[in-house]
Phi, psi and omega in degrees: 000141186250120182239130180237136183231135175283333166240080195300134170275172174282129182234152175284163184305322183256018184284162179301140177274120181221154173248128178254142180278183185267007183293147177290157173297123188248143171279148180288136175287110181251048178302168187286332185247114178279164181288140177268121181267146180300153181290162186245161174235144179279114177244099178055038177099342181260130181276105185253140177269115175285092187234174177244166177302317183297311182294315182297315181297314181300315182291315181298312183292326177297318177292322179295324180298327181267356182057045177282132176290109186214162178228133174235135177225149182251115188247117168268191185305311184305314182292318179301317180289315181300312182285321179295337183266352184235113184303319181293312178298315183299317181294328176290308183299328183286356172269354183291152179291328180204133167241118182270155176282087187293322183256154178301319179299332177288318175299313181301318180296316178299319180293321183284327184268329186239000180057041183283340178056042176292132182278341182201163172285175174230090187267154184303311182299316179287322178296321177305310181296316182294321178294319178297316178301312180293323179295321178297319181291328185258001176075027178265122182277156183237164177226141180245127183228111177139182181073176174283164177306320183288321183292310184294326178292318178292323177301314179299316179300315182293319181293320178295325177290327185281324187238103178299132177090356178291128180260108175264104186291336179176167174206152180202154179247113181284163179285163176271057178197163177297144175288145170287166180300322180291319179294318179299315178298322180292321177300314180299315181297317182295316181295315181292321179291339183288338182086003183295139176262345182226128179241113177273128183243125178235078182242359184086159181266131005260009185302317183293323180293321180291321175300314182296317181296316181293338183247007187299328180263002181244337176264122185270070182189168171278126175264126180244116178273106187239004169053243187291354178304327180300310181292320179299308187278351172271354177084014180279322181234141180271146175285152175294151176306152184302322182294326179288322176298315181295326184272002181075022183253012180301326180300321181292321177299315180291326179297320179294329180282323184226065186298318182298319184279329191252347185303306181299315181305308186289315183293326177288305185291324180296320180295314179297318180299313181296323181292320179291321179294315179298317180299319180294320179295319185281318189243357181082159176218160177301120183257090183264133171248122185248119179290000000 
């Protein structure tokens, strides 16, 4: 695991590589009024928040300012199907404060089943930029967890260059293996000691969601599971053209970039998603609204 620190701690040889920012060790803001998160809707078993970029950004940064232990994840079709098909994953994700409609088909399904009239999806890469911009303006520091050492370092550099005043309290690349108990405890200590109010996690689905769930009561910050946003904003992978994103064809663009890795995933999950959506339209589905 690769850990980089701007005020480096002592690390063991195989410890996570992380960079810590210059922020002071901060106590968690335990004010009397916690942030109110928008209500959720049941989409094929997964509780999704029909939200906008503006509302999501405002709520996330408000919670980050207070360092409230919360989890936000961005779910496109693949994640909705993956979590909706697995009771264990689903029960964990449904405790999150917010799951955004990352893909256009998720937005379309919410609009068709719940008449939510969402004007756009709320995808991880764009939400990452908007939250970073707002965090820079409001003085909320961030932490980056995920990607390779090169990717996360470049991501930190690019975000700092893009948003003047953005405070990156630290960043690190975990190993491609489970953390030991000692390493896990050290990760938690580093993040909490950094003073970051927002932790962006880029480990892929569902690994990042499981990490966030397992640490939700131990990390004093909002954890944002944003997946491929790390690669996109580090310049490793290109975003689909805007017209493809608007048309719900971003999956096809990514498939052309990584056919061997994504072909089975997309053709399987897309088919399952469409069948569940069609069934819900024809026969109805439990329409739960969760405050």
